[in-house]
Amino acid sequence: MNVATMSAFAVAAPGPDSEIDPVTLQVIRGALETVAEEMGHVLYRMSFSSIIRESQDMGAGLFDADFNTLCESESTPMHIGSIPGYLRGISETLEDGEWYEGDVVVHNHPYFGASHTPDFAIVVPVFHEGRLVGYAGNTAHHIDIGAATPGLIIDVPDVFAEGMLFAGTKLYRKGEPNRAIWNFIRHNSRAAGQLVADIEAQVASARLGAKRFVELIDKFGEATVFSAANQLMDYSERLMRQELAGIPDGDYTAEGWLDDDGRNRGERLKVKVTVRVQGDGVEVDLTGSADQTATAYNVPFEGSTKVAAYCAFRKLLLDAVTSDVRAPSNEGSFRPIKVTAPLGSIFNPRAPASAEARFTQCNRMIDLILKALAPVLPERVIAGSSAAISFAAYSGVRPSGEYWVFLEVNEGAYGGRPRSDGPDSIDNLMANTRNNPLEDLAMHIPMICDRYELRNDEPPGAGEFRGGIGVVKAQRLLTKGFITHESERHTDAPWGAFGGHDGTVGRCLLYNAAHPEKVGEMHSKFSGLAVEADDVMAYYSPNGGGFGSPLKRPARKVLEDVLDGFYSARHARDVYGVVVDEEAETIDEGATEALRIQLGA
């Protein structure tokens, strides 16, 4: 957003509710965003575990005394939007009941605002002239917090099996370390060295954010900084409300199915989303979704369910590429969005239900919000994406008796879009993590990647704009070990939009490299599976759905797809109505025209 965009803000003397001149406002906005990015860089560059260092499964930002997000790093959306929930939970549970200068708090309790237990928040209070004025905080996903199974958990009975639970716990009190808590952490994780080092990186990041926040206030004055922050939040809210007001009032509903809860096989779980638009506000109502499960396959309401709804509308209505102006990333865009989920449902479980394996449900919720709004926003929605996540925990015990643990997020695929194909092999919707370099894998743990490429066993969803192609990744353990895999969408294919065809469901195979013909088809999620040396897990992520009629896809693009191996010449003929000569690498235009007329009829 440039200075001209902000010209609606009048020049006024600084004060608690005064408007700041556009130039100062823009400078403060840039400073806030830079602080958040600097916090994020410090966190992932100082971390030791690959899930933070390489995948960047983390987020950082600054917050005011009322827990409003003032700025956020460009990281995984689910992390930043969740921190206000953490702060509200900390306010209920804070050790000593009071903040002091030099305090550092760790918090991860899912029934006190956290997104889920592996996402530790580290929060530092920001004091200016002896008064608490805000917070600097971050969250990051840790590789092992002492849960029932290494790295990830699915089939456990309650939240207490998820590992270490911290609620408003001070790692530092008035600048002095709480040695008992640090000692407790060191002795309750299978990967304690990495866990402690990663927490220390979070502490450094949060302390830097607090320092930069104070420097900003010293330079411009407290009244000016917070007046600017309030204006920026109001501006984001106004942009969101303007976009919502353009959607016709009404209730828009979509439904889908989750494979199972990780224990009760064959019992699919319903996800029902009603998007209720009224004026310049919207409600996401999840009434009608499945009851909470007996496993960890539930979603913390404050820290994850609400954040997924915020993410959906930020993506849909305020995307940085498709919007004319770039909305500041702050609390304002959340304000017009209400989220409803009945207590005791999968999206709002009752304590002490476990709720660690919560990501795929959130992604499907966003996917269904898009599907529900497709009839009234045909130029803005996309077809069904893989809308899941493949989160795998590989682990084992070294000859020394020490554990090794590796967390990996595998890519999916987007659905076709109104003007372009769905992107291939990429995290989608609520995920924004990066892939882990294979060289890093081989350097640190006894594993080898045998295969990593675009999926070629099934075609993507056909359409004028085809769905994205998922990834296939085959990871081989060199020693005995364990695998836990959290994934989804093995039974409910990504949906096609406006005449586009559905995509392809995911798969997960297990076999030994010495006997690749003996293949076992795995469920989308399983816990603590013991494997032998040279056992391989091969994951195939879902292919995205197509957008628009396949018969409208330019024949030249169909030819290119066939030559690239995305689908066969027979598929091109039967579905797209394009007759391809693979040897000559040409199209029979006459036969194609006649076939398309026939198929169209």
XYZ file of C-alpha atoms in Angstrom:
601
model
C 0.000 0.000 0.000
C 1.493 3.396 -0.979
C 1.114 6.783 0.634
C -1.687 7.767 -1.735
C -3.683 4.742 -0.658
C -3.537 5.984 2.931
C -4.596 9.551 2.062
C -8.000 8.968 3.635
C -6.289 9.374 7.024
C -6.287 13.016 8.071
C -3.307 14.830 9.559
C -3.773 15.389 13.279
C -1.769 15.898 16.437
C -0.769 12.646 18.113
C -3.073 11.432 20.838
C -4.754 8.261 22.066
C -7.447 8.459 19.399
C -5.830 10.883 16.983
C -5.186 10.118 13.357
C -1.604 10.135 12.181
C -0.457 11.797 8.972
C -0.110 9.358 6.064
C 3.689 9.579 5.829
C 4.259 8.831 9.520
C 1.616 6.135 9.369
C 3.367 4.434 6.481
C 6.747 4.653 8.197
C 5.376 3.059 11.379
C 3.616 0.380 9.369
C 6.877 -0.464 7.620
C 8.710 -0.538 10.929
C 6.179 -2.923 12.499
C 6.308 -5.271 9.520
C 10.109 -5.205 9.519
C 10.228 -6.093 13.221
C 7.968 -9.101 12.630
C 10.090 -10.283 9.720
C 13.295 -9.815 11.714
C 11.819 -11.864 14.558
C 10.941 -14.628 12.106
C 14.410 -14.626 10.542
C 16.114 -14.871 13.922
C 13.874 -17.758 14.921
C 14.364 -19.997 11.918
C 18.036 -19.155 11.413
C 18.908 -19.968 15.023
C 16.838 -23.156 15.256
C 18.328 -26.637 15.094
C 15.397 -28.860 14.092
C 14.582 -28.993 10.376
C 10.852 -28.448 10.935
C 11.674 -24.878 12.028
C 15.040 -24.262 10.364
C 14.094 -25.542 6.907
C 10.307 -25.930 6.798
C 9.739 -22.698 8.770
C 6.789 -24.111 10.695
C 6.685 -20.988 12.878
C 5.479 -17.421 13.163
C 6.273 -14.214 15.051
C 4.732 -10.836 15.741
C 3.951 -7.926 18.061
C 0.758 -7.481 20.074
C -0.794 -4.692 22.122
C -1.869 -4.932 25.743
C -5.347 -6.075 24.652
C -3.796 -8.985 22.706
C -4.488 -7.530 19.259
C -2.089 -8.567 16.490
C -0.183 -5.482 15.334
C 2.059 -7.218 12.795
C 3.035 -10.721 11.758
C 5.865 -12.405 9.911
C 5.174 -13.939 6.527
C 5.163 -17.494 7.811
C 2.579 -20.239 8.207
C -0.786 -18.402 8.581
C -2.000 -20.719 11.308
C 0.765 -19.675 13.676
C 0.316 -15.915 13.703
C -3.448 -15.767 13.913
C -3.323 -18.111 16.883
C -1.089 -16.053 19.182
C -3.906 -13.786 20.501
C -5.580 -16.979 21.716
C -2.377 -17.976 23.477
C -2.203 -14.536 25.110
C -5.767 -14.802 26.393
C -4.936 -18.252 27.772
C -1.789 -16.924 29.434
C -3.817 -14.162 31.089
C -5.899 -16.872 32.787
C -2.966 -19.028 33.868
C 0.046 -16.721 34.287
C 2.528 -17.829 36.947
C 2.587 -15.193 39.745
C -0.542 -13.702 38.187
C 1.531 -10.729 37.056
C 4.036 -9.737 34.371
C 7.451 -8.356 35.314
C 10.205 -6.904 33.170
C 12.506 -9.728 32.149
C 9.779 -12.391 32.187
C 9.631 -14.998 29.433
C 6.596 -17.299 29.281
C 6.127 -20.653 27.538
C 2.573 -21.759 26.770
C 1.058 -24.627 24.765
C -2.166 -25.727 26.519
C -4.905 -26.374 23.910
C -7.685 -25.656 26.408
C -6.146 -22.272 27.170
C -5.919 -20.879 23.655
C -3.036 -22.806 22.095
C -3.246 -24.116 18.523
C -2.026 -27.572 19.591
C 0.537 -28.845 22.061
C 3.665 -29.142 19.826
C 3.334 -25.427 18.973
C 5.070 -23.734 21.896
C 4.481 -20.007 22.211
C 7.221 -17.895 23.753
C 6.000 -14.503 24.950
C 7.956 -11.553 26.315
C 6.143 -8.578 27.881
C 6.990 -5.136 26.502
C 7.407 -2.441 29.143
C 7.848 1.238 28.417
C 8.696 3.608 31.246
C 7.700 0.921 33.718
C 4.277 0.192 32.191
C 3.172 -2.908 30.309
C 2.277 -1.751 26.800
C 2.277 -4.954 24.752
C 3.909 -8.251 23.950
C 6.405 -9.785 21.551
C 5.679 -13.414 20.818
C 6.219 -16.325 18.500
C 5.190 -19.930 18.062
C 7.052 -22.849 16.550
C 6.376 -26.538 16.060
C 8.741 -28.742 18.077
C 9.885 -32.183 17.034
C 9.157 -34.002 20.300
C 7.574 -32.889 23.563
C 7.496 -36.283 25.277
C 4.161 -37.510 23.946
C 2.959 -41.119 23.763
C 4.615 -41.634 20.355
C 7.700 -39.864 18.986
C 7.134 -36.598 17.147
C 3.414 -36.806 16.412
C 0.415 -38.437 18.040
C -2.994 -39.548 16.800
C -4.407 -42.527 18.670
C -4.247 -41.422 22.309
C -7.021 -41.147 24.920
C -6.706 -37.582 26.213
C -4.744 -34.333 26.246
C -2.442 -35.582 28.986
C -0.959 -38.136 26.588
C 0.187 -35.322 24.297
C 3.348 -34.629 26.284
C 4.449 -31.613 28.282
C 1.667 -29.110 28.988
C 2.600 -25.545 29.873
C 0.082 -22.903 30.875
C 1.446 -19.443 31.597
C 4.739 -20.954 32.778
C 7.705 -18.622 33.238
C 10.991 -19.761 31.723
C 12.511 -16.559 33.064
C 11.200 -14.506 35.974
C 12.482 -10.938 36.215
C 15.336 -11.976 33.933
C 16.391 -14.980 35.995
C 15.988 -18.484 34.491
C 13.519 -20.889 36.081
C 16.048 -23.699 36.282
C 13.535 -26.288 37.470
C 11.414 -25.817 34.345
C 14.439 -25.908 32.033
C 15.583 -29.080 33.777
C 12.108 -30.569 33.412
C 12.121 -29.876 29.668
C 15.570 -31.409 29.204
C 14.468 -34.661 30.809
C 11.085 -35.105 29.126
C 11.801 -35.114 25.402
C 13.269 -37.766 23.109
C 15.081 -34.955 21.279
C 15.907 -32.724 24.227
C 18.983 -31.118 22.663
C 17.073 -29.823 19.661
C 14.025 -28.913 21.742
C 16.012 -26.762 24.170
C 18.017 -25.127 21.378
C 14.836 -24.313 19.457
C 13.189 -22.813 22.554
C 16.289 -20.693 23.095
C 15.930 -19.460 19.502
C 12.329 -18.514 20.256
C 13.423 -16.634 23.371
C 16.012 -14.695 21.354
C 13.416 -13.856 18.714
C 10.842 -12.642 21.246
C 13.394 -10.579 23.175
C 14.537 -8.955 19.945
C 10.922 -8.108 19.098
C 10.413 -6.515 22.514
C 13.624 -4.488 22.101
C 12.607 -3.247 18.658
C 9.101 -2.405 19.906
C 10.544 -0.195 22.672
C 12.926 1.447 20.205
C 9.984 2.284 17.947
C 8.060 3.805 20.856
C 11.113 5.803 21.972
C 11.507 7.224 18.473
C 7.899 8.189 17.711
C 6.240 8.288 21.115
C 3.809 5.846 22.658
C 0.696 7.778 21.643
C 1.813 8.050 18.022
C 2.785 4.376 17.692
C -0.444 3.040 19.152
C -2.612 5.550 17.317
C -0.956 4.397 14.106
C -1.428 0.749 15.071
C -5.119 1.349 15.759
C -5.553 3.125 12.430
C -3.862 0.271 10.607
C -6.132 -2.263 12.312
C -9.187 -0.154 11.437
C -7.968 0.064 7.855
C -7.616 -3.723 7.556
C -11.071 -4.150 9.052
C -12.513 -1.653 6.594
C -10.940 -3.441 3.637
C -12.328 -6.797 4.817
C -15.803 -5.351 5.392
C -15.815 -3.738 1.962
C -15.077 -7.103 0.367
C -17.663 -8.938 2.481
C -20.296 -6.346 1.590
C -19.875 -7.331 -2.052
C -21.102 -10.879 -1.366
C -24.898 -11.268 -1.563
C -26.488 -11.866 1.824
C -27.441 -15.463 2.467
C -26.471 -18.844 3.877
C -24.071 -20.894 1.756
C -23.398 -24.504 2.698
C -20.964 -27.236 1.691
C -20.202 -30.673 3.118
C -17.328 -33.130 2.963
C -15.975 -36.212 4.686
C -12.844 -37.045 6.640
C -11.496 -40.602 6.325
C -11.551 -41.659 9.990
C -10.213 -40.667 13.406
C -7.101 -42.834 13.267
C -8.650 -45.677 15.248
C -12.200 -46.444 14.101
C -11.558 -47.461 10.506
C -14.331 -47.084 7.982
C -16.191 -44.525 10.109
C -15.997 -41.321 8.115
C -16.405 -37.972 9.856
C -18.647 -35.279 8.430
C -17.532 -31.696 7.989
C -20.355 -29.236 7.351
C -19.703 -25.560 6.769
C -22.356 -22.858 6.538
C -21.096 -19.439 5.521
C -23.633 -16.887 6.721
C -23.154 -13.498 5.054
C -25.040 -10.494 6.368
C -24.061 -6.999 5.309
C -20.359 -6.478 5.894
C -19.971 -9.357 8.358
C -19.782 -13.111 8.055
C -20.258 -16.132 10.282
C -18.655 -19.520 9.688
C -20.986 -22.042 11.310
C -19.696 -25.599 11.728
C -22.914 -26.970 13.207
C -23.612 -30.390 11.725
C -19.964 -31.478 11.729
C -18.966 -34.690 13.477
C -18.888 -35.053 17.236
C -15.486 -34.966 18.890
C -13.471 -38.127 18.466
C -11.956 -40.546 20.972
C -8.480 -39.878 19.545
C -6.307 -36.781 19.059
C -8.175 -35.988 15.845
C -9.929 -32.915 17.261
C -9.388 -29.183 16.765
C -8.784 -26.630 19.556
C -11.447 -23.995 19.027
C -9.634 -20.791 20.048
C -6.199 -21.600 18.705
C -7.066 -23.428 15.459
C -10.739 -23.466 14.412
C -11.161 -19.695 14.567
C -7.788 -19.103 12.947
C -8.710 -21.324 9.992
C -11.757 -19.156 9.308
C -9.666 -15.985 9.475
C -7.169 -17.519 7.079
C -9.884 -18.530 4.614
C -11.236 -15.018 4.174
C -7.842 -13.377 4.145
C -6.898 -15.690 1.268
C -10.178 -15.311 -0.555
C -10.773 -11.565 -0.237
C -7.482 -9.857 0.664
C -4.895 -11.876 -1.243
C -1.811 -9.770 -1.888
C -1.702 -10.733 -5.583
C -5.362 -10.368 -6.521
C -6.228 -7.332 -4.366
C -5.696 -3.784 -5.573
C -4.172 -2.810 -2.230
C -2.161 -4.802 0.273
C -3.955 -5.037 3.583
C -1.773 -4.791 6.687
C -1.471 -8.165 8.414
C -3.085 -7.400 11.738
C -6.111 -7.961 13.950
C -8.429 -5.760 11.905
C -9.131 -8.343 9.237
C -10.311 -10.815 11.904
C -12.964 -8.552 13.418
C -15.786 -9.024 10.871
C -15.550 -12.835 11.102
C -17.527 -14.843 13.647
C -16.929 -18.567 14.120
C -19.447 -20.996 15.616
C -18.825 -24.638 16.501
C -20.955 -26.587 19.021
C -19.120 -27.579 22.178
C -18.394 -31.298 21.979
C -17.890 -31.304 18.215
C -14.710 -32.105 16.325
C -14.060 -28.360 15.941
C -14.722 -27.505 19.600
C -13.938 -30.510 21.811
C -14.606 -30.733 25.517
C -11.612 -31.108 27.812
C -9.742 -33.359 28.354
C -10.108 -34.734 24.815
C -6.852 -34.904 22.919
C -6.554 -32.378 20.095
C -3.041 -32.631 18.670
C -3.774 -33.947 15.148
C -5.854 -30.980 14.058
C -4.462 -29.617 10.801
C -6.230 -31.602 8.078
C -9.650 -30.770 9.510
C -8.814 -27.062 9.323
C -7.654 -27.337 5.722
C -10.838 -29.166 4.747
C -12.868 -26.476 6.489
C -11.205 -23.798 4.325
C -11.720 -25.931 1.214
C -15.439 -26.166 2.022
C -15.736 -22.422 2.658
C -14.494 -21.927 -0.909
C -16.902 -24.546 -2.215
C -19.833 -22.977 -0.380
C -19.087 -19.542 -1.834
C -18.337 -20.758 -5.362
C -21.832 -19.943 -6.741
C -21.548 -16.279 -5.727
C -17.793 -15.777 -6.176
C -17.037 -17.723 -9.365
C -14.142 -15.441 -10.334
C -12.424 -15.670 -6.946
C -12.685 -19.246 -5.720
C -10.621 -22.198 -6.864
C -11.579 -25.836 -7.301
C -10.882 -28.389 -4.593
C -7.281 -28.576 -3.427
C -5.630 -31.518 -1.737
C -6.718 -29.625 1.397
C -5.002 -32.031 3.730
C -1.468 -32.341 4.993
C 0.952 -35.204 5.084
C 2.726 -34.791 8.393
C 5.061 -37.701 9.043
C 7.163 -38.454 12.102
C 10.072 -40.833 11.547
C 12.063 -41.927 14.571
C 14.423 -44.524 15.927
C 17.041 -45.223 18.579
C 20.743 -44.857 17.869
C 23.281 -47.452 19.119
C 24.113 -44.953 21.872
C 20.567 -45.268 23.185
C 19.617 -41.753 22.061
C 16.509 -41.116 19.969
C 16.511 -39.457 16.604
C 13.259 -37.835 15.441
C 12.470 -36.271 12.076
C 9.282 -34.401 11.172
C 8.367 -33.912 7.541
C 5.567 -32.027 5.816
C 4.853 -33.300 2.309
C 3.381 -31.091 -0.394
C -0.080 -31.285 -1.902
C -1.678 -29.480 -4.855
C -4.069 -26.617 -5.455
C -7.266 -26.867 -7.462
C -7.654 -25.252 -10.859
C -8.203 -21.494 -10.789
C -10.430 -19.129 -12.803
C -7.558 -18.137 -15.082
C -4.780 -20.694 -14.565
C -3.982 -24.283 -13.662
C -3.650 -25.307 -10.061
C -0.030 -25.150 -8.839
C 1.674 -28.527 -8.552
C 3.339 -30.072 -5.507
C 2.975 -27.253 -3.017
C 1.532 -26.721 0.434
C -1.916 -25.263 0.095
C -4.657 -23.339 1.818
C -3.621 -22.971 5.461
C -0.141 -24.455 5.132
C 2.885 -22.479 4.056
C 5.792 -24.696 5.074
C 8.786 -25.353 2.850
C 10.120 -28.736 1.899
C 13.156 -30.158 3.662
C 16.333 -30.497 1.541
C 17.141 -34.152 0.948
C 20.805 -33.469 1.606
C 19.916 -32.270 5.085
C 17.981 -35.477 5.666
C 20.918 -37.748 4.842
C 23.368 -35.679 6.874
C 21.572 -36.001 10.188
C 19.475 -39.143 10.347
C 19.547 -42.759 9.048
C 17.103 -42.229 6.170
C 17.288 -41.981 2.390
C 14.729 -40.549 -0.018
C 14.260 -43.096 -2.823
C 11.756 -41.092 -4.841
C 10.594 -37.479 -4.883
C 8.666 -36.258 -7.908
C 5.286 -35.289 -9.292
C 2.673 -37.995 -8.985
C 2.197 -39.939 -12.242
C -0.100 -42.833 -11.329
C -3.317 -40.810 -11.692
C -4.166 -37.655 -13.670
C -5.074 -34.330 -12.068
C -8.674 -33.118 -12.162
C -9.538 -32.255 -15.765
C -10.767 -28.807 -16.645
C -10.242 -25.749 -18.777
C -7.699 -25.144 -16.035
C -6.545 -28.486 -14.705
C -5.964 -29.276 -11.058
C -2.497 -29.264 -9.613
C -0.474 -32.468 -9.468
C 0.435 -33.861 -6.074
C 3.769 -35.163 -4.915
C 4.986 -38.708 -4.458
C 7.736 -39.126 -1.904
C 9.238 -42.436 -0.820
C 11.339 -42.331 2.348
C 13.439 -45.348 3.379
C 14.640 -45.999 6.912
C 18.093 -47.531 7.130
C 17.498 -48.972 10.597
C 14.577 -50.187 12.630
C 12.296 -47.352 13.660
C 8.804 -45.960 14.017
C 6.461 -43.975 11.790
C 3.414 -41.905 12.690
C 1.560 -40.376 9.766
C -1.172 -37.747 9.885
C -2.894 -37.299 6.546
C -6.330 -37.216 4.959
C -8.416 -37.400 1.804
C -8.038 -41.052 0.857
C -11.798 -41.355 0.322
C -13.100 -37.907 -0.698
C -11.494 -36.536 -3.865
C -10.901 -32.796 -4.351
C -13.982 -31.335 -6.017
C -14.183 -29.976 -9.550
C -15.706 -26.543 -10.151
C -17.970 -25.253 -12.917
C -17.761 -28.344 -15.098
C -14.277 -29.341 -14.018
C -13.674 -32.935 -12.969
C -12.822 -34.105 -9.479
C -9.192 -34.646 -8.616
C -7.636 -37.828 -7.226
C -7.563 -39.119 -3.659
C -4.314 -39.640 -1.798
C -2.492 -42.900 -1.093
C 0.088 -44.189 1.343
C 2.076 -47.377 0.682
C 4.471 -49.375 2.839
C 6.965 -51.917 1.522
C 10.514 -53.116 2.003
C 13.098 -52.046 -0.572
C 14.234 -55.678 -0.936
C 10.681 -56.808 -1.783
C 8.940 -53.897 -3.526
C 6.293 -56.234 -4.916
C 4.899 -56.836 -1.412
C 3.091 -53.545 -0.988
C 0.779 -52.688 1.878
C -1.891 -50.004 1.389
C -1.943 -47.860 4.530
C -4.705 -45.769 6.059
C -4.316 -42.017 5.759
C -3.307 -41.821 9.402
C -1.602 -44.298 11.711
C 0.355 -44.123 14.965
C 3.667 -45.511 16.169
C 4.061 -48.132 13.443
C 7.188 -50.222 14.057
C 9.188 -50.724 10.850
C 12.291 -52.679 9.842
C 15.481 -51.566 8.171
C 14.927 -50.661 4.488
C 11.170 -50.288 4.974
C 9.794 -47.524 2.764
C 6.789 -45.259 3.215
C 5.607 -43.839 -0.107
C 3.093 -41.020 0.123
C 0.960 -39.842 -2.819
C -0.779 -36.532 -2.126
C -4.201 -35.845 -3.692
C -4.375 -34.156 -7.096
C -6.441 -30.983 -7.303
C -9.842 -30.652 -8.958
C -10.322 -29.037 -12.363
C -11.918 -25.645 -13.036
C -14.241 -25.255 -16.042
C -15.110 -27.707 -18.789
C -12.189 -29.818 -20.067
C -13.510 -29.293 -23.591
C -12.582 -25.619 -23.319
C -8.936 -26.311 -22.552
C -6.766 -25.189 -25.479
C -5.692 -28.252 -27.437
C -2.100 -27.024 -27.413
C -2.060 -27.132 -23.589
C -3.468 -30.662 -23.661
C -0.662 -31.707 -26.015
C 1.919 -30.157 -23.689
C 0.422 -32.007 -20.713
C 0.646 -35.321 -22.571
C 4.228 -34.698 -23.648
C 5.107 -33.747 -20.068
C 3.656 -37.035 -18.849
C 0.884 -35.455 -16.771
C -1.668 -37.780 -18.351
C -1.960 -40.183 -21.262
C -2.990 -39.580 -24.861
C -5.997 -41.780 -24.183
C -7.029 -39.556 -21.272
C -6.575 -36.519 -23.534
C -8.904 -38.112 -26.083
C -11.557 -39.434 -23.707
C -11.779 -36.473 -21.341
C -10.473 -33.421 -23.196
C -11.557 -34.473 -26.675
C -8.077 -33.866 -28.050
C -6.514 -36.361 -30.457
C -2.751 -36.435 -29.892
C -0.074 -38.126 -31.977
C 2.648 -38.695 -29.388
C 5.304 -39.812 -31.867
C 4.837 -36.780 -34.097
C 4.088 -34.553 -31.079
C 1.155 -33.037 -32.927
C -2.612 -32.629 -32.679
C -5.046 -33.964 -35.251
C -7.076 -30.776 -35.429
C -9.877 -32.122 -37.608
C -10.435 -35.193 -35.466
C -10.224 -33.048 -32.321
C -12.884 -30.622 -33.527
C -15.246 -33.451 -34.426
C -14.623 -35.293 -31.148
C -15.220 -32.199 -29.051
C -18.523 -31.560 -30.795
C -19.510 -35.171 -30.121
C -18.475 -35.065 -26.447
C -20.138 -31.682 -25.968
C -23.401 -33.065 -27.224
